[in-house]
Short mmCIF file of C-alpha atoms in Angstrom, two decimals:
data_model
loop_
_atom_site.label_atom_id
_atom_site.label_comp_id
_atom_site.label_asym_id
_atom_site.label_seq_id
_atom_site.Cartn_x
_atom_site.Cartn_y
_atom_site.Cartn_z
CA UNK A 1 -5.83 -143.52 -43.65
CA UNK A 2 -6.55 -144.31 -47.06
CA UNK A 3 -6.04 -141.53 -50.20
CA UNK A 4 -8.44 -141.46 -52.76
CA UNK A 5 -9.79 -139.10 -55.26
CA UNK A 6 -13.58 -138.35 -56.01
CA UNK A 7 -15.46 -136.12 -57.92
CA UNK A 8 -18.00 -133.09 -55.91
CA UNK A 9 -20.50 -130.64 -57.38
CA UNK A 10 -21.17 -127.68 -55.26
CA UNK A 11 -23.80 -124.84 -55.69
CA UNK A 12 -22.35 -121.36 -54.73
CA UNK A 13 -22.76 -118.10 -55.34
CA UNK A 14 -20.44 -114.87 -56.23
CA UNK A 15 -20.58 -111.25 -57.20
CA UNK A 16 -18.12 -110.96 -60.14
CA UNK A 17 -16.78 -107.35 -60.06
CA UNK A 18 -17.04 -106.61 -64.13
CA UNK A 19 -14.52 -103.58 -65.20
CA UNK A 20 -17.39 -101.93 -66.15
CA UNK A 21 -19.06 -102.03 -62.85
CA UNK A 22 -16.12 -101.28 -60.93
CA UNK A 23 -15.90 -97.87 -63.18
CA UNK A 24 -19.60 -97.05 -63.08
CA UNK A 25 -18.78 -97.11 -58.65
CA UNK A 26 -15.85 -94.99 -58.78
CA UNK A 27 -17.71 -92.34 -61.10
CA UNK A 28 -20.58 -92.40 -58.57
CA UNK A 29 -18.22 -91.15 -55.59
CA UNK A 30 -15.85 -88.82 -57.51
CA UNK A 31 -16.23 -85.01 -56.71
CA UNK A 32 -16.98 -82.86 -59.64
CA UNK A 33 -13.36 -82.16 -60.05
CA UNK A 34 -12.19 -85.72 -59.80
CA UNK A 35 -14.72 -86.53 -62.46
CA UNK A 36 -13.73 -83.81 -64.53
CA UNK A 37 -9.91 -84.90 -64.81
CA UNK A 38 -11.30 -88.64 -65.00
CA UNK A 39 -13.25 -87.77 -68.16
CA UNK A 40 -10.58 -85.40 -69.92
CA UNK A 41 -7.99 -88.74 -69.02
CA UNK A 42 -10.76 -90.83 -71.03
CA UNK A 43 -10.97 -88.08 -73.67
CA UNK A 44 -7.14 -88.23 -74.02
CA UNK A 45 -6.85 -92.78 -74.46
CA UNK A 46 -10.68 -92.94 -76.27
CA UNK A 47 -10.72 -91.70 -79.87
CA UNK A 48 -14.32 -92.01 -79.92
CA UNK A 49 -15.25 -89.99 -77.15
CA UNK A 50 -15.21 -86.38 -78.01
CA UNK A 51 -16.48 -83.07 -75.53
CA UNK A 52 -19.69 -81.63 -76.61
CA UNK A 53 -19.65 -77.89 -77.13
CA UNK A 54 -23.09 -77.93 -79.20
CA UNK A 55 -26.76 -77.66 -77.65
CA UNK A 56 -28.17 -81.39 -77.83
CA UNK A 57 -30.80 -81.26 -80.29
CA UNK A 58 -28.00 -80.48 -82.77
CA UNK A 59 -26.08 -83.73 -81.28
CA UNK A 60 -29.01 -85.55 -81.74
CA UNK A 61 -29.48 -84.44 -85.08
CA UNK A 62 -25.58 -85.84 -85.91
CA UNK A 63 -26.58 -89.15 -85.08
CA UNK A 64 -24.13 -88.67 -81.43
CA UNK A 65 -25.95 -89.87 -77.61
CA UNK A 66 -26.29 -87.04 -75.87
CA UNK A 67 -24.58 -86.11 -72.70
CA UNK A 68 -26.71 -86.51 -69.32
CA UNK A 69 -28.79 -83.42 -68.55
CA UNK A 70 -29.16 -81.62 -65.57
CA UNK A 71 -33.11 -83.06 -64.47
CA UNK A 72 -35.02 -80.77 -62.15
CA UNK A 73 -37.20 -82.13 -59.22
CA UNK A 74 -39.90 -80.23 -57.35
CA UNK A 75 -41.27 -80.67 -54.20
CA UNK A 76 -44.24 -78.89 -52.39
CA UNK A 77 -44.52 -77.38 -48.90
CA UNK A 78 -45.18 -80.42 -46.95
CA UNK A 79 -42.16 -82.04 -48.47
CA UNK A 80 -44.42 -83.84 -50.90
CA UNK A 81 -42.79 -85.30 -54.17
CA UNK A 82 -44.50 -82.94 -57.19
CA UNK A 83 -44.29 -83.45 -61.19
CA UNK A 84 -40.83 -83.39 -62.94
CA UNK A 85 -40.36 -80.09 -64.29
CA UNK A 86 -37.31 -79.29 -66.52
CA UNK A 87 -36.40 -75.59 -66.56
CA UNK A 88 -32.96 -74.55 -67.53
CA UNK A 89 -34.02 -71.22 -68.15
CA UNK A 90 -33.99 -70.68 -64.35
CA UNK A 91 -30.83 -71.71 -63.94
CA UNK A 92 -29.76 -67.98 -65.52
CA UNK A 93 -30.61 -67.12 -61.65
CA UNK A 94 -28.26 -68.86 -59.94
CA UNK A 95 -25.19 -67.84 -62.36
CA UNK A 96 -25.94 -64.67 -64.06
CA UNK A 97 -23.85 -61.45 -62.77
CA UNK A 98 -25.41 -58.35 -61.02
CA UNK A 99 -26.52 -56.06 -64.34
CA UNK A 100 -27.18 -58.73 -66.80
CA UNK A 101 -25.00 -61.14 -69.07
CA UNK A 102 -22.52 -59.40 -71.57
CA UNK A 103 -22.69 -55.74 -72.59
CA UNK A 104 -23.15 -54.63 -76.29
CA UNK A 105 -20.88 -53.47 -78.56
CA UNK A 106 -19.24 -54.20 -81.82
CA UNK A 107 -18.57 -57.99 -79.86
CA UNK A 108 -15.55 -57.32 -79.63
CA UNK A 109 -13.31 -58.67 -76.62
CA UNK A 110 -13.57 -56.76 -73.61
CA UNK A 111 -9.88 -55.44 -73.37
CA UNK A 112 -10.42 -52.83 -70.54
CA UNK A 113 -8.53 -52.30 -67.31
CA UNK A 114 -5.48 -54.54 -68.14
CA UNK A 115 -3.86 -52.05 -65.85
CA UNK A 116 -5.82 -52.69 -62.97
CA UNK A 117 -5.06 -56.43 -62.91
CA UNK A 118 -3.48 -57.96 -60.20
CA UNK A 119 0.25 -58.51 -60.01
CA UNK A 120 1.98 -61.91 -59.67
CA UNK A 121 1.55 -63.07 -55.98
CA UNK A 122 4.76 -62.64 -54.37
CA UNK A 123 6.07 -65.62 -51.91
CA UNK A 124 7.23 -65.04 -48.42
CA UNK A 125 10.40 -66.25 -49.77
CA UNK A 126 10.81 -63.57 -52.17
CA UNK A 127 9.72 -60.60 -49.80
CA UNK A 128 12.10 -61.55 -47.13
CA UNK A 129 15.06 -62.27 -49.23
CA UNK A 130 14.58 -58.94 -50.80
CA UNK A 131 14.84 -57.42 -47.48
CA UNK A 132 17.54 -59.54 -46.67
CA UNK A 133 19.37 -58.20 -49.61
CA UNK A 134 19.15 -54.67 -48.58
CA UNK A 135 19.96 -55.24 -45.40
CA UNK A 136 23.38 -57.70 -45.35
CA UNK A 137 26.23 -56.88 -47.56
CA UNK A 138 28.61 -59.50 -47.10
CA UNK A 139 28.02 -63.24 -49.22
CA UNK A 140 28.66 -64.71 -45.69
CA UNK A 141 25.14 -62.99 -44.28
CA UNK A 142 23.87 -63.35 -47.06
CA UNK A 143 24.31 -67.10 -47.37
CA UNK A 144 23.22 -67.52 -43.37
CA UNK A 145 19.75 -65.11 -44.03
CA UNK A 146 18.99 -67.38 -47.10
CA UNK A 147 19.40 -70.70 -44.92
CA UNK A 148 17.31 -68.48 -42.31
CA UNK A 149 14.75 -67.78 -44.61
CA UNK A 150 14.50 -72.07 -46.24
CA UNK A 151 13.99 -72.52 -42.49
CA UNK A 152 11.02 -71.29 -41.83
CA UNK A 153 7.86 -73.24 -41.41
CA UNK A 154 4.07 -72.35 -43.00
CA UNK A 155 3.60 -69.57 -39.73
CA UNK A 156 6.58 -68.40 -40.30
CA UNK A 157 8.54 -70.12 -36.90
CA UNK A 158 12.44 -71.11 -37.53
CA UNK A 159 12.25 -74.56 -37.56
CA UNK A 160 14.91 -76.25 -35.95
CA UNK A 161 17.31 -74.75 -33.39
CA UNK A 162 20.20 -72.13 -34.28
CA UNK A 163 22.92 -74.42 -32.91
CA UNK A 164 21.50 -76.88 -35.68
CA UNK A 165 21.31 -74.40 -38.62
CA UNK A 166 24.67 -73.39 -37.52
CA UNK A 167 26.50 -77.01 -37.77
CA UNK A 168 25.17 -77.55 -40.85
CA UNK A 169 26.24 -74.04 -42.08
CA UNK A 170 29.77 -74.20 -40.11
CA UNK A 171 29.74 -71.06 -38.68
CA UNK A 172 29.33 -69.87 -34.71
CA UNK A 173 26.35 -70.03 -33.41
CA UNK A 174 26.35 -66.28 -32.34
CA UNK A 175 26.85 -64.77 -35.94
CA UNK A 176 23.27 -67.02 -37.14
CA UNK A 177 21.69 -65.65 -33.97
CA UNK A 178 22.63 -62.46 -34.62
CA UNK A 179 21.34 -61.73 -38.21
CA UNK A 180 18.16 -63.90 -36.75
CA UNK A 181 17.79 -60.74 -34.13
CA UNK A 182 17.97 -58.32 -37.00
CA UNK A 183 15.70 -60.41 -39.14
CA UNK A 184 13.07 -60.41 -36.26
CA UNK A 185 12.36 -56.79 -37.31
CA UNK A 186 11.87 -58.43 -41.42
CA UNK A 187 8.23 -57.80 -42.57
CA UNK A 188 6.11 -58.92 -41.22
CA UNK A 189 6.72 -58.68 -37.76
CA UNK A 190 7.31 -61.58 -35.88
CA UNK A 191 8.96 -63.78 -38.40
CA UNK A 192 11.72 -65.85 -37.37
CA UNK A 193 10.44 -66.04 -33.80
CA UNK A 194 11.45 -69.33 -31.81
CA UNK A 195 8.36 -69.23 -29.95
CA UNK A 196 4.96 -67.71 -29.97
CA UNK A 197 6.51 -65.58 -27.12
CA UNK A 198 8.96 -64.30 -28.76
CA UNK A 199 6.84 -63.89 -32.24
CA UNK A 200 4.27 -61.52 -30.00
CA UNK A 201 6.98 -59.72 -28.33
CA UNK A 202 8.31 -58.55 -31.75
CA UNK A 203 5.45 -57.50 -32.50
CA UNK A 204 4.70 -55.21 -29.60
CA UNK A 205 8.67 -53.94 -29.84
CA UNK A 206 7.33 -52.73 -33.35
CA UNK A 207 4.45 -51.05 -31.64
CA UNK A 208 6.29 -49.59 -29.06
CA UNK A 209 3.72 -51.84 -26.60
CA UNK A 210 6.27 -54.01 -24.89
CA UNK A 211 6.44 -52.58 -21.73
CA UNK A 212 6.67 -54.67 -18.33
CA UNK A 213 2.86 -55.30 -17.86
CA UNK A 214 3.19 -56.47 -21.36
CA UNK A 215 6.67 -58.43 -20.76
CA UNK A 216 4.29 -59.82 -17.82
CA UNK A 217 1.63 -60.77 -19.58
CA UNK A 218 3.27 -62.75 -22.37
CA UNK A 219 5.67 -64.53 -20.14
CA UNK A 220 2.92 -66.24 -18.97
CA UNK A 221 0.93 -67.18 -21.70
CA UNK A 222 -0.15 -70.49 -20.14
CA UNK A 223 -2.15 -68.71 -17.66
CA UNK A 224 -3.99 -66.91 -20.54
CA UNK A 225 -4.71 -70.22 -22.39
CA UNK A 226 -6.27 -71.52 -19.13
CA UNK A 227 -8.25 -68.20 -18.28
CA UNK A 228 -7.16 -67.21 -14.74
CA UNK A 229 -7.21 -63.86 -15.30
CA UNK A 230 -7.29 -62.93 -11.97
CA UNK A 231 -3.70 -64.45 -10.98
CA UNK A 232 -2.33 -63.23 -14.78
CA UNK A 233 -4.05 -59.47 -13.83
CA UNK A 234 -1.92 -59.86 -10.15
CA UNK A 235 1.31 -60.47 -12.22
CA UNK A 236 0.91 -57.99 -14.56
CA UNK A 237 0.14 -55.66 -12.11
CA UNK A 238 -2.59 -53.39 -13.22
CA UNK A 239 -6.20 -53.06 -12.84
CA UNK A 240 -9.29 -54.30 -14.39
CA UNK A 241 -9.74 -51.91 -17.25
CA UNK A 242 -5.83 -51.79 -18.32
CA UNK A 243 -5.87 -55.28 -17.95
CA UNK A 244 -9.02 -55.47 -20.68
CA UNK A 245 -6.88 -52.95 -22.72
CA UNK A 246 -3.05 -55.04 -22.59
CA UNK A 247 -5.79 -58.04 -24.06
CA UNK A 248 -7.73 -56.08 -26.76
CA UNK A 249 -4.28 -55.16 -28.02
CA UNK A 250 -2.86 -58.64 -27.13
CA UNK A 251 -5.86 -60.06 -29.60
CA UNK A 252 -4.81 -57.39 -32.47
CA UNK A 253 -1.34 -59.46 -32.97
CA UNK A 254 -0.84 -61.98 -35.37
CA UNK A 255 0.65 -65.39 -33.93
CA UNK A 256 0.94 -66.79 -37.91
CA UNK A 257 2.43 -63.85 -39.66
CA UNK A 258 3.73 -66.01 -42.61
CA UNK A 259 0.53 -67.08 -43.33
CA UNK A 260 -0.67 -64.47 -45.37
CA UNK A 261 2.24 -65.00 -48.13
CA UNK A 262 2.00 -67.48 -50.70
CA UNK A 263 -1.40 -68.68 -49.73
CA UNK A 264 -3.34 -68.72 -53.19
CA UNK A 265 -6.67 -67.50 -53.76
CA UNK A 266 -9.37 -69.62 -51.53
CA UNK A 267 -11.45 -71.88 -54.51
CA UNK A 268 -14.90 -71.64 -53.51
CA UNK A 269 -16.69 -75.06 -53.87
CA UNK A 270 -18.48 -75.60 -56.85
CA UNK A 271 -22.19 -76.99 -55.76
CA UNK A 272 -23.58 -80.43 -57.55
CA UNK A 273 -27.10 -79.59 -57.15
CA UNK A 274 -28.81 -76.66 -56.98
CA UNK A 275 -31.76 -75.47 -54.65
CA UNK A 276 -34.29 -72.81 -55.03
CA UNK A 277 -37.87 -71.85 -54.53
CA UNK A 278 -40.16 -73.63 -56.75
CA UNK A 279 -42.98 -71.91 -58.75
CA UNK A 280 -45.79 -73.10 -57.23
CA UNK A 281 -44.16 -73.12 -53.35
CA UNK A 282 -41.72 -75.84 -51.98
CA UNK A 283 -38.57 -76.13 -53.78
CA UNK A 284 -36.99 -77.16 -56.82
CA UNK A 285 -33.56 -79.53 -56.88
CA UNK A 286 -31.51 -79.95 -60.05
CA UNK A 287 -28.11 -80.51 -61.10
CA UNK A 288 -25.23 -78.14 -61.55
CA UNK A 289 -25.03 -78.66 -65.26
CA UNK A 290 -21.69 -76.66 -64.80
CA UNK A 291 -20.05 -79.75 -62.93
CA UNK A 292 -21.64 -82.35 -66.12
CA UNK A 293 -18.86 -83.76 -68.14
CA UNK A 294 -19.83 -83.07 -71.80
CA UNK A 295 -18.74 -86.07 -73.48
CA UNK A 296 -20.87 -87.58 -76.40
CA UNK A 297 -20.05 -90.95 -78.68
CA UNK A 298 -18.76 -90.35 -82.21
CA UNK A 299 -20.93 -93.07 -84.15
CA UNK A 300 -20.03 -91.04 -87.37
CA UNK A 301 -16.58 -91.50 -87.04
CA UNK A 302 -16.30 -95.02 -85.85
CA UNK A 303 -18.99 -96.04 -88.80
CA UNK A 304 -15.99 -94.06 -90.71
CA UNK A 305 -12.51 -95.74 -89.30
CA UNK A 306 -14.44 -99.51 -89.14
CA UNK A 307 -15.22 -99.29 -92.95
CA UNK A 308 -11.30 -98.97 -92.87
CA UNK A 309 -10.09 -101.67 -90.88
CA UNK A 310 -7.21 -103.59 -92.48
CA UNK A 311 -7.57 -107.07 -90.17
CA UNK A 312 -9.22 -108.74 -86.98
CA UNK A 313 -7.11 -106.66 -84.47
CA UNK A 314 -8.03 -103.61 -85.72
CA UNK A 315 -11.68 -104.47 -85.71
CA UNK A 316 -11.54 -105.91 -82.16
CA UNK A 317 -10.05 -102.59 -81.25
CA UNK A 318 -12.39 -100.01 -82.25
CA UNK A 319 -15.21 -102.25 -80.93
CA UNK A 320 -13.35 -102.27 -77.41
CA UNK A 321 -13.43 -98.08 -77.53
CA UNK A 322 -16.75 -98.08 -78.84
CA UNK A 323 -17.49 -100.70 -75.73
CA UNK A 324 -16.06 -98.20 -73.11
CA UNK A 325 -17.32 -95.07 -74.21
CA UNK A 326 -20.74 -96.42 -74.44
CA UNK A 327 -20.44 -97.60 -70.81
CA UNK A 328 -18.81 -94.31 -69.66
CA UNK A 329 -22.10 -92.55 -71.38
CA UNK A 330 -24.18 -94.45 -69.43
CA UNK A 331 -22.60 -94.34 -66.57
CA UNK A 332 -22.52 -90.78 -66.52
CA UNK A 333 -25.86 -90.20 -67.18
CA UNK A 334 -26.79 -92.83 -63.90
CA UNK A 335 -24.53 -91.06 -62.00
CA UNK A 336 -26.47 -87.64 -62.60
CA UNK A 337 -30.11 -90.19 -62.19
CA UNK A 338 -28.45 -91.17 -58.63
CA UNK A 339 -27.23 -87.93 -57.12
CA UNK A 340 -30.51 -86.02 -58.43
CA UNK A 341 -32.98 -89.16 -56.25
CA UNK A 342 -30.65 -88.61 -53.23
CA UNK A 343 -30.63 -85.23 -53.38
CA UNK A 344 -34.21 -84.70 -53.97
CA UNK A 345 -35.51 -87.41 -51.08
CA UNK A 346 -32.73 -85.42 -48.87
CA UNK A 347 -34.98 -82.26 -49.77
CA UNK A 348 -37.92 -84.11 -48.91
CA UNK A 349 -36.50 -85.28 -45.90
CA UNK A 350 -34.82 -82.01 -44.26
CA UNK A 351 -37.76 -79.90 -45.53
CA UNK A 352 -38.56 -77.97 -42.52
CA UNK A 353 -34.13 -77.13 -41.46
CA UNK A 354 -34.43 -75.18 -45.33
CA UNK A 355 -37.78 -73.42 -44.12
CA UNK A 356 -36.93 -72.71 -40.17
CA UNK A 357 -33.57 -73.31 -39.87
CA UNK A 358 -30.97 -75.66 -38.04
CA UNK A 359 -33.16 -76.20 -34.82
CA UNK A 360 -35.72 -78.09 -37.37
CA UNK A 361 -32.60 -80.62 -38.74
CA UNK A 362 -34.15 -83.93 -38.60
CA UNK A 363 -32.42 -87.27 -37.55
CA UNK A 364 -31.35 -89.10 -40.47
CA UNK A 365 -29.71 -92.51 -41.70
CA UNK A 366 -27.97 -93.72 -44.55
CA UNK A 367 -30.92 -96.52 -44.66
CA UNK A 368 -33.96 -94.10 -44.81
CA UNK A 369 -32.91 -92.53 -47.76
CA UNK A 370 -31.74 -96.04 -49.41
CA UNK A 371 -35.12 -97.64 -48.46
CA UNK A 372 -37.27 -94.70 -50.08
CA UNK A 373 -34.87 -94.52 -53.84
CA UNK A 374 -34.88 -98.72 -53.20
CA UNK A 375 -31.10 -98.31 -53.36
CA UNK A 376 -28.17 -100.28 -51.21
CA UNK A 377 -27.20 -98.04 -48.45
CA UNK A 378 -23.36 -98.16 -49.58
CA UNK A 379 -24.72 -96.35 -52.58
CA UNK A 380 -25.90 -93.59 -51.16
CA UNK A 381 -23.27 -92.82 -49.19
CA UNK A 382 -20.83 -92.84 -51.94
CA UNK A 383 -23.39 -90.25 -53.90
CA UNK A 384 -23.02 -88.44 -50.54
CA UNK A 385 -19.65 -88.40 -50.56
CA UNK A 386 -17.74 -84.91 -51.74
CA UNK A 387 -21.09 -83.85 -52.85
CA UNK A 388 -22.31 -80.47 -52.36
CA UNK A 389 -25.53 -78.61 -52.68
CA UNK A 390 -26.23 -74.84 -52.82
CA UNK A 391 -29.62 -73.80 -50.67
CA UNK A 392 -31.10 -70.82 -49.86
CA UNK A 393 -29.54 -71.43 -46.65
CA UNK A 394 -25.99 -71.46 -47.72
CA UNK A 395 -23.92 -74.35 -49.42
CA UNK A 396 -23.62 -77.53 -47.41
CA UNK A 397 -22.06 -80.99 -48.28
CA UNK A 398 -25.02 -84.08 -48.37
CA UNK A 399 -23.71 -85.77 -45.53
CA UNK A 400 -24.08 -82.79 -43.38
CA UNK A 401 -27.87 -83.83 -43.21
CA UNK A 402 -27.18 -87.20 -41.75
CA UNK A 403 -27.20 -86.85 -38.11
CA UNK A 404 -27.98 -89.32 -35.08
CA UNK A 405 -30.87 -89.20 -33.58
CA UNK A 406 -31.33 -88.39 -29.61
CA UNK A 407 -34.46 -89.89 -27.34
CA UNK A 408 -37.36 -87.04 -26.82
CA UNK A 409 -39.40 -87.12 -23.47
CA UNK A 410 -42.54 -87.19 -26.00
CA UNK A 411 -40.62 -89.88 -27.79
CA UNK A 412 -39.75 -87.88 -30.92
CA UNK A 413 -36.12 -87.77 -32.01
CA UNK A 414 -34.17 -84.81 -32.27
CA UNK A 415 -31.22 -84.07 -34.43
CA UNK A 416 -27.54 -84.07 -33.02
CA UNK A 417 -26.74 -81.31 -35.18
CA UNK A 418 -29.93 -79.16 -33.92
CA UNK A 419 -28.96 -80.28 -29.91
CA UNK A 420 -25.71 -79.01 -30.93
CA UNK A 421 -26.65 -75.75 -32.12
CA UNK A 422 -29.43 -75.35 -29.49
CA UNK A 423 -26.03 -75.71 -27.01
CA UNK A 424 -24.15 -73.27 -28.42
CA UNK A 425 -27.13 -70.90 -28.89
CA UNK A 426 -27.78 -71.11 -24.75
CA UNK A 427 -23.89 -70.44 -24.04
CA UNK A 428 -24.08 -67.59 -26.28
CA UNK A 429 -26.73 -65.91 -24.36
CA UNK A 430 -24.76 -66.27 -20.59
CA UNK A 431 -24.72 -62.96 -18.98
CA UNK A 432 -21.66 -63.04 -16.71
CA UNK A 433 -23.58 -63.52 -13.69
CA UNK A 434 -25.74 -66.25 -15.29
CA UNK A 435 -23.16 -68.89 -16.64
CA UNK A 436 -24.65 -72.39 -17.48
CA UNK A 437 -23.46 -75.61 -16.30
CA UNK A 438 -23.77 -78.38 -17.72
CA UNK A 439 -26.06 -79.90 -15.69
CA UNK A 440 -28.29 -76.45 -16.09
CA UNK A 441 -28.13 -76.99 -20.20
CA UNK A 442 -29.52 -80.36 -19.70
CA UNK A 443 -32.44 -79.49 -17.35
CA UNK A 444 -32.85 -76.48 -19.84
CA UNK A 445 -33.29 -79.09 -23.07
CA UNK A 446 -35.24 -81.75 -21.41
CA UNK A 447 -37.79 -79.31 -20.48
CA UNK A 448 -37.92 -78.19 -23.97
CA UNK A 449 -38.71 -81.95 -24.84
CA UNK A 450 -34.99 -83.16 -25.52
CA UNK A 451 -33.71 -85.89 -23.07
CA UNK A 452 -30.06 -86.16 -23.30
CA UNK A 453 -27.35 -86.77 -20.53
CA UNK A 454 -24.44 -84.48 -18.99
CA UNK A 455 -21.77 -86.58 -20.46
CA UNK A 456 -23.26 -86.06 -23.67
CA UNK A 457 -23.67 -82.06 -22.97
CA UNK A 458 -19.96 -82.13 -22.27
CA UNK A 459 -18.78 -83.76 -25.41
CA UNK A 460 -20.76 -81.29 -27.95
CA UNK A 461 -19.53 -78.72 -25.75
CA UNK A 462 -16.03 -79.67 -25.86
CA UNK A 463 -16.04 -80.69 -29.56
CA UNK A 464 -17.45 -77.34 -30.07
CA UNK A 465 -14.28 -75.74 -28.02
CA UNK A 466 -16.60 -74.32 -25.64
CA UNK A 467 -14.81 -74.17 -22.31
CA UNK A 468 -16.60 -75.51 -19.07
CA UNK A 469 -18.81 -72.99 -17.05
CA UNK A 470 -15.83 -72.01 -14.03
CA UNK A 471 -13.74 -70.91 -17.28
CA UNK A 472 -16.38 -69.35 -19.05
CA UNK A 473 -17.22 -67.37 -15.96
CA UNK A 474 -13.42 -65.89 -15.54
CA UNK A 475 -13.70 -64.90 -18.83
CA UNK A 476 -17.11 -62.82 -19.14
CA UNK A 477 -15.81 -61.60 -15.41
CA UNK A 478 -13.25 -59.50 -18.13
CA UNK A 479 -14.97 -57.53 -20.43
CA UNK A 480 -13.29 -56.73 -23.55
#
């Protein structure tokens, strides 16, 4: 076959990922704490970019673009779109403290109570090896309890075996387990425990509640887990209403003792859009301003700093920064556009779940809220994504309202999240000589206009750790 060479045109077409676009997408799905320490990183590399700590009108007034503002949206009680309305004095309502803002005075700082502060969180660490040096004399125990004490896992189990621990220390096996018997009675109880056996039975010992109904009882701990009380009640040999007692006290224990050491404060999360009662009825959506980066272009100092520049590279520099701060100003303020549309048609959408309550959650896809805000549907689930919003109702992330939809005899969808609940709410009820089954639950919803199968009872049941009806009626046969 011959080789030969020829010139071909050919029509084709390409999305070109620009850095610019590829920025304004990763702002649109950071959380409001990834796009804080994206924005202080840009304050840091941009000298242009500076945080705004003045009310706009006075950045305006300086010739600097604003940062984006917190838009509200209102909607009526049919879930109707109403007129913009902008309000920020309302948002005093949401983040004022009981009593008013700050108390009069000379203005002084508040100094008061500095005694009534909390002290430095102490570490499991440190409260066991301060036991551990009251208790052990010698460097030798003193050495093993510290190795005992780096063993431990989050719950506070030894990790590892003893005959491990005590190769890799090189000392008999019976002097590590003996200073791990006399750290079993350590603060909190239970620490140091091989087992969750052993970690109970500690703590009973310390109660002086380890007697052989209770030796009984948590020897066979798999028996528990699977509910058959009535062989477990045999073994332990008591009756009913001891047996009810040995579990109260049983459910009083704490299998994860360690847990309450070192565990820093919980951080609540910080909402993106707010949610309250409108004015005029419905409800009004607009963003957090407290999670909008305040960043705002210095035009006065670049017109300052390019008057100065000594050649081409300098030149081509400052108009690269003044480039990418520009874009980052923009892209904040679509980000805020694009979360605020979501949010709002998401209102709009779940309208009757914020006014009845979960059994009202509507079916809902990524593609009904992209068709309505004429967005891609990749879009908004990246505005979905780590994005929270605080209701009347409680806090919940956006993508908590997306649910599949199951069949209705009448032919109306119904939310999985609402079947769901509805579940749970009909297991709660049981009386213990009226336990559901499965197959009871589902002639139960379809006669309240929900068709749905027994498999598919089963799996929200089991995802919601519900056990199945035999176990459920061992277990409401004791009453606690």
């Amino acid at each position: 076959m011959a080789v030969s060479q020829r010139l071909e045109l050919r029509h084709s077409q390409s999305l070109v990922m620009t850095p610019q676009l590829q920025q304004a997408i990763k702002l649109l799905q950071l959380s409001n704490l990834d796009l804080r320490a994206y924005v202080e990183q840009e304050l840091e590399q941009n000298p242009l970019l500076e945080r705004s700590e003045q009310p706009e009108a006075a950045a305006e007034a300086q010739g600097d673009e604003p940062r984006p503002r917190g838009d509200e949206d209102d909607f009526d009680d049919r879930g109707g779109e109403a007129d913009w309305d902008t309000a920020p004095d309302t948002l005093a309502d949401w983040s004022a403290p009981p009593g008013g803002g700050a108390g009069g005075g000379s203005g002084e700082e508040d100094i008061s109570g500095l005694d009534q502060r909390l002290p430095g969180e102490v570490s499991l660490r440190e409260h066991l090896l301060e036991q551990a040096r009251t208790a052990f004399g010698t460097p030798v125990e003193l050495a093993v309890a510290e190795a005992l004490i780096d063993s431990l896992d989050e719950s506070g189990y030894l990790a590892g075996t003893v005959e491990e621990l005590a190769e890799l220390l090189g000392v008999e096996i019976a002097v590590v387990e003996g200073l791990r018997q006399r750290m079993l009675g350590f603060d909190p109880a239970g620490v140091f425990a091989c087992s969750l056996a052993e970690c109970l039975a500690t703590q009973l010992r310390e109660r002086n509640r380890f007697d052989p109904a209770m030796q009984a009882l948590i020897d066979n701990l798999d028996l528990l887990a699977s509910r058959d009380y009535a062989k477990l009640r045999r073994l332990c040999d008591v009756d009913s209403e001891d047996f009810a007692e040995m579990l109260q006290e049983l459910k009083a224990l704490d299998p994860k003792p360690a847990l309450g050491f070192g565990a820093g404060p919980v951080q609540p999360v910080i909402p993106d859009i707010l949610m309250r009662p409108a004015r005029g009825g419905g409800f009004a959506v607009e963003l957090n301003p407290d999670t909008l980066p305040r960043v705002l272009v210095n035009q006065r100092y670049y017109a300052e700093i390019s008057a100065h520049a000594r050649d081409r590279t300098e030149k081509q520099y400052l108009n690269e920064q003044l480039q990418s701060a520009n874009w980052l100003t923009r892209a904040l303020d679509q980000r805020a556009t694009t979360i605020l549309k979501v949010a709002g048609e998401l209102v709009r959408r779940q309208h009757s779940f914020f006014t009845k309550g979960i059994e009202h959650l509507k079916p809902l896809t990524l593609r009904d809220i992209a068709e309505v805000i004429e967005m891609h549907e990749s879009t908004v689930s990246r505005v979905t994504a780590n994005k929270y919003i605080a209701t009347p109702r409680g806090t919940y992330e956006l993508k908590y309202f997306f649910t599949a939809s199951l069949g209705g005899v009448s032919g109306e969808g119904h939310s999985a999240e609402a079947v769901r609940h509805r579940i749970k709410a009909l297991i709660d009820a049981e009386t213990p000589k009226a336990v559901l089954s499965d197959d009871r639950i589902v002639e139960i919803l379809r006669a309240e206009g929900i068709d749905i199968a027994r498999r598919t009872v089963a799996k929200y049941r089991e995802a919601m750790r519900i056990p199945s009806s035999p176990r459920r009626r061992r277990e409401k046969a004791v009453q606690f």
